[in-house]
């Protein structure tokens, strides 16, 4: 249950891969697992230049917009220039910060520890807005009950094109994953998103409401596969925010 597993069901059908869920350790452990040689594939990742040095990326299979999150009373943000002189909370070390400073230098940046702190800064009026992944924002807002926060706009060019990253040079696995991804259509994606991130839409103002707690429990911003050897089993393990998925051929 969650966005990614719903899409993986379609990928399974088209690729012949099979995903079986087993527990993982904690949130955010997927990239370290892969870098440590314990996993073979990460899922739901942006293909950044740093990651491309050690991951082989599939085609994108889910686009997750980066959206402005504000308190309910804040007006809709039609263009980022409307935030000139205002404080925008961002986690330290994100690629978004570097890009915003270059593209919109008049927006003031409040650097905070992590995703939760960015939304908390808006909730507690320490910043006027944050710019974060819609999926991530939905999970955190629901977890903390911050339902007076809303989506108040987005920068379309900053959308996250989420992919799977294969750790080893494995063209067969990459090809089969892409085969499954190619079978996904926009209806598949819309159904998964609407089921797990319902939105209340009012004119040009998008308010987060009734967000599903499972949106990232089994979806995750990142996931990891691990290869399994043996005479009877050949496959990969996928870690997705609290779960591991065995992908077998």
Short mmCIF file of C-alpha atoms in Angstrom, two decimals:
data_model
loop_
_atom_site.label_atom_id
_atom_site.label_comp_id
_atom_site.label_asym_id
_atom_site.label_seq_id
_atom_site.Cartn_x
_atom_site.Cartn_y
_atom_site.Cartn_z
CA UNK A 1 0.00 0.00 0.00
CA UNK A 2 1.38 3.33 -1.06
CA UNK A 3 2.20 5.06 -4.32
CA UNK A 4 5.32 3.10 -5.31
CA UNK A 5 3.97 -0.42 -4.64
CA UNK A 6 0.88 0.42 -6.68
CA UNK A 7 3.04 1.39 -9.63
CA UNK A 8 5.30 -1.62 -9.10
CA UNK A 9 2.35 -3.95 -9.60
CA UNK A 10 2.07 -2.65 -13.15
CA UNK A 11 5.85 -2.84 -13.61
CA UNK A 12 5.78 -6.46 -12.41
CA UNK A 13 3.19 -7.43 -15.00
CA UNK A 14 5.14 -5.92 -17.89
CA UNK A 15 8.68 -6.88 -16.86
CA UNK A 16 8.25 -10.35 -15.37
CA UNK A 17 9.95 -9.19 -12.14
CA UNK A 18 8.38 -10.02 -8.79
CA UNK A 19 8.44 -7.80 -5.67
CA UNK A 20 8.09 -9.31 -2.19
CA UNK A 21 7.98 -7.04 0.88
CA UNK A 22 10.23 -7.58 3.93
CA UNK A 23 11.12 -5.12 6.77
CA UNK A 24 13.99 -2.62 6.52
CA UNK A 25 15.62 -0.53 9.24
CA UNK A 26 14.60 3.11 9.02
CA UNK A 27 13.80 6.09 6.87
CA UNK A 28 16.64 7.41 4.72
CA UNK A 29 18.75 4.25 4.99
CA UNK A 30 18.47 3.31 1.32
CA UNK A 31 21.37 5.20 -0.22
CA UNK A 32 23.84 4.15 2.52
CA UNK A 33 22.73 0.54 2.05
CA UNK A 34 23.42 0.75 -1.66
CA UNK A 35 26.74 2.53 -1.20
CA UNK A 36 27.76 -0.09 1.32
CA UNK A 37 27.25 -2.86 -1.21
CA UNK A 38 24.22 -4.33 0.57
CA UNK A 39 21.77 -3.32 -2.15
CA UNK A 40 21.71 -3.22 -5.92
CA UNK A 41 18.94 -0.80 -6.89
CA UNK A 42 17.46 2.40 -5.42
CA UNK A 43 14.00 3.57 -6.39
CA UNK A 44 12.23 6.94 -6.48
CA UNK A 45 15.42 8.95 -6.91
CA UNK A 46 16.36 12.11 -8.75
CA UNK A 47 19.26 11.51 -11.14
CA UNK A 48 21.71 14.08 -9.79
CA UNK A 49 25.26 14.39 -11.20
CA UNK A 50 26.72 13.02 -7.94
CA UNK A 51 24.46 9.97 -8.00
CA UNK A 52 25.14 9.36 -11.68
CA UNK A 53 28.75 8.68 -10.74
CA UNK A 54 27.75 5.39 -9.08
CA UNK A 55 24.17 4.64 -10.16
CA UNK A 56 22.77 3.64 -13.57
CA UNK A 57 19.33 5.26 -13.85
CA UNK A 58 16.18 3.95 -15.47
CA UNK A 59 13.69 6.12 -17.27
CA UNK A 60 11.59 8.34 -15.00
CA UNK A 61 8.41 6.65 -13.81
CA UNK A 62 6.89 9.25 -11.48
CA UNK A 63 7.02 13.03 -11.58
CA UNK A 64 6.68 14.60 -8.14
CA UNK A 65 6.41 18.41 -8.25
CA UNK A 66 8.24 20.62 -5.78
CA UNK A 67 5.48 22.77 -4.31
CA UNK A 68 5.33 25.87 -2.16
CA UNK A 69 3.87 25.06 1.26
CA UNK A 70 2.47 27.99 3.27
CA UNK A 71 0.05 28.59 6.09
CA UNK A 72 -3.59 28.67 5.04
CA UNK A 73 -3.85 32.47 5.19
CA UNK A 74 -0.98 33.02 2.72
CA UNK A 75 -2.11 33.99 -0.81
CA UNK A 76 -1.47 31.76 -3.80
CA UNK A 77 2.08 32.11 -5.21
CA UNK A 78 1.70 32.54 -8.96
CA UNK A 79 5.39 33.27 -9.53
CA UNK A 80 8.43 32.80 -7.24
CA UNK A 81 9.18 36.54 -7.50
CA UNK A 82 6.20 37.11 -5.22
CA UNK A 83 8.41 35.76 -2.42
CA UNK A 84 11.15 38.38 -2.96
CA UNK A 85 12.32 39.58 0.45
CA UNK A 86 10.42 36.81 2.28
CA UNK A 87 11.90 33.85 4.16
CA UNK A 88 11.79 30.41 2.52
CA UNK A 89 12.76 27.49 4.79
CA UNK A 90 14.94 24.80 3.16
CA UNK A 91 16.82 21.78 4.54
CA UNK A 92 20.60 22.16 4.50
CA UNK A 93 22.36 20.57 1.56
CA UNK A 94 19.48 20.34 -0.90
CA UNK A 95 20.00 20.97 -4.62
CA UNK A 96 16.92 23.20 -4.52
CA UNK A 97 18.76 25.79 -2.41
CA UNK A 98 21.57 26.22 -4.92
CA UNK A 99 19.11 26.47 -7.78
CA UNK A 100 16.85 28.98 -6.02
CA UNK A 101 19.77 31.20 -5.03
CA UNK A 102 20.81 31.29 -8.69
CA UNK A 103 17.36 31.71 -10.25
CA UNK A 104 15.66 33.86 -7.58
CA UNK A 105 18.39 35.66 -5.59
CA UNK A 106 15.95 38.02 -3.85
CA UNK A 107 14.25 35.22 -1.91
CA UNK A 108 15.76 34.95 1.57
CA UNK A 109 16.69 31.39 2.60
CA UNK A 110 16.27 30.06 6.15
CA UNK A 111 18.45 26.93 6.37
CA UNK A 112 17.07 24.23 8.66
CA UNK A 113 18.08 20.70 9.64
CA UNK A 114 15.67 18.57 7.61
CA UNK A 115 12.30 18.23 5.84
CA UNK A 116 10.31 18.25 9.08
CA UNK A 117 12.10 21.37 10.32
CA UNK A 118 11.33 23.18 7.04
CA UNK A 119 7.59 22.57 7.43
CA UNK A 120 7.74 23.29 11.17
CA UNK A 121 9.28 26.69 10.40
CA UNK A 122 6.24 27.53 8.27
CA UNK A 123 3.82 26.10 10.83
CA UNK A 124 5.39 28.23 13.60
CA UNK A 125 5.62 31.37 11.40
CA UNK A 126 9.42 31.41 11.35
CA UNK A 127 9.27 31.42 7.54
CA UNK A 128 6.58 32.38 5.05
CA UNK A 129 6.96 29.23 2.93
CA UNK A 130 9.02 26.20 2.00
CA UNK A 131 9.52 24.52 -1.36
CA UNK A 132 9.46 20.74 -1.02
CA UNK A 133 8.38 17.53 -2.74
CA UNK A 134 4.59 17.17 -2.76
CA UNK A 135 4.82 13.53 -1.63
CA UNK A 136 7.23 14.32 1.21
CA UNK A 137 5.15 17.32 2.34
CA UNK A 138 2.00 15.21 2.37
CA UNK A 139 3.59 12.58 4.60
CA UNK A 140 5.03 15.05 7.14
CA UNK A 141 1.92 17.24 7.33
CA UNK A 142 -0.27 14.20 7.92
CA UNK A 143 2.11 12.76 10.52
CA UNK A 144 2.08 15.98 12.56
CA UNK A 145 -1.51 17.06 11.93
CA UNK A 146 -0.45 20.40 10.44
CA UNK A 147 -3.61 20.75 8.36
CA UNK A 148 -3.50 24.53 8.38
CA UNK A 149 -0.64 24.23 5.86
CA UNK A 150 -1.44 24.15 2.17
CA UNK A 151 0.05 23.89 -1.31
CA UNK A 152 0.21 27.48 -2.52
CA UNK A 153 1.90 27.05 -5.90
CA UNK A 154 4.81 25.32 -7.59
CA UNK A 155 7.76 25.82 -9.95
CA UNK A 156 7.06 23.38 -12.82
CA UNK A 157 10.69 23.39 -13.97
CA UNK A 158 11.78 22.14 -10.53
CA UNK A 159 9.70 18.94 -10.63
CA UNK A 160 11.34 15.70 -9.45
CA UNK A 161 11.61 13.13 -12.25
CA UNK A 162 11.87 10.02 -10.06
CA UNK A 163 13.73 6.96 -11.33
CA UNK A 164 15.27 3.70 -10.20
CA UNK A 165 19.06 3.66 -9.86
CA UNK A 166 20.90 0.39 -10.49
CA UNK A 167 24.09 0.23 -8.41
CA UNK A 168 26.00 -2.24 -10.60
CA UNK A 169 26.43 -2.20 -14.35
CA UNK A 170 23.59 -4.66 -15.00
CA UNK A 171 22.11 -3.94 -18.45
CA UNK A 172 19.67 -6.87 -18.25
CA UNK A 173 18.08 -5.61 -15.03
CA UNK A 174 18.07 -2.03 -16.33
CA UNK A 175 16.36 -3.12 -19.54
CA UNK A 176 13.68 -5.10 -17.72
CA UNK A 177 12.98 -2.27 -15.30
CA UNK A 178 12.61 0.13 -18.23
CA UNK A 179 10.33 -2.36 -19.95
CA UNK A 180 8.05 -2.32 -16.93
CA UNK A 181 8.23 1.46 -16.60
CA UNK A 182 7.28 1.89 -20.26
CA UNK A 183 4.04 0.00 -19.58
CA UNK A 184 2.92 2.61 -17.04
CA UNK A 185 0.52 5.20 -18.38
CA UNK A 186 -0.64 8.50 -16.91
CA UNK A 187 -3.87 6.94 -15.66
CA UNK A 188 -1.83 4.46 -13.57
CA UNK A 189 0.12 7.34 -12.04
CA UNK A 190 -2.92 9.55 -11.46
CA UNK A 191 -4.84 6.75 -9.73
CA UNK A 192 -1.93 6.07 -7.35
CA UNK A 193 -1.39 9.76 -6.58
CA UNK A 194 -5.08 10.55 -6.08
CA UNK A 195 -5.57 7.54 -3.82
CA UNK A 196 -2.69 8.42 -1.50
CA UNK A 197 -2.43 12.21 -1.79
CA UNK A 198 -5.99 13.54 -2.09
CA UNK A 199 -6.11 17.30 -2.61
CA UNK A 200 -8.86 19.84 -2.07
CA UNK A 201 -8.74 22.29 -4.98
CA UNK A 202 -10.08 25.81 -4.67
CA UNK A 203 -9.54 28.05 -7.72
CA UNK A 204 -5.76 28.37 -8.09
CA UNK A 205 -5.13 27.49 -4.46
CA UNK A 206 -4.34 23.85 -3.63
CA UNK A 207 -4.94 22.83 0.01
CA UNK A 208 -3.59 19.63 1.52
CA UNK A 209 -6.36 17.64 3.20
CA UNK A 210 -6.94 14.12 4.55
CA UNK A 211 -3.44 13.01 3.62
CA UNK A 212 -2.91 9.25 3.80
CA UNK A 213 -0.41 8.12 6.43
CA UNK A 214 0.66 5.34 4.09
CA UNK A 215 1.77 7.79 1.38
CA UNK A 216 5.42 7.19 2.16
CA UNK A 217 5.37 4.29 4.63
CA UNK A 218 5.48 1.93 1.66
CA UNK A 219 6.34 4.51 -0.97
CA UNK A 220 9.40 6.32 0.29
CA UNK A 221 11.51 8.98 -1.28
CA UNK A 222 14.14 6.36 -1.89
CA UNK A 223 14.33 2.59 -2.13
CA UNK A 224 17.02 -0.02 -2.51
CA UNK A 225 17.48 -3.45 -4.09
CA UNK A 226 19.96 -6.07 -2.88
CA UNK A 227 21.13 -9.00 -4.92
CA UNK A 228 20.50 -12.45 -3.47
CA UNK A 229 22.66 -15.40 -4.49
CA UNK A 230 21.93 -19.11 -4.23
CA UNK A 231 20.98 -22.14 -6.23
CA UNK A 232 17.23 -21.47 -6.04
CA UNK A 233 16.97 -17.68 -5.63
CA UNK A 234 18.18 -14.94 -7.94
CA UNK A 235 16.87 -11.44 -7.45
CA UNK A 236 17.10 -8.07 -5.79
CA UNK A 237 15.98 -6.53 -2.50
CA UNK A 238 14.36 -3.13 -2.46
CA UNK A 239 14.26 -0.94 0.65
CA UNK A 240 11.42 1.57 0.67
CA UNK A 241 11.05 3.66 3.83
CA UNK A 242 10.51 0.78 6.19
CA UNK A 243 10.20 -2.11 3.76
CA UNK A 244 12.49 -4.23 1.61
CA UNK A 245 11.25 -5.66 -1.65
CA UNK A 246 12.66 -8.82 -3.19
CA UNK A 247 12.69 -8.52 -6.95
CA UNK A 248 13.05 -11.96 -8.44
CA UNK A 249 13.34 -13.01 -12.06
#
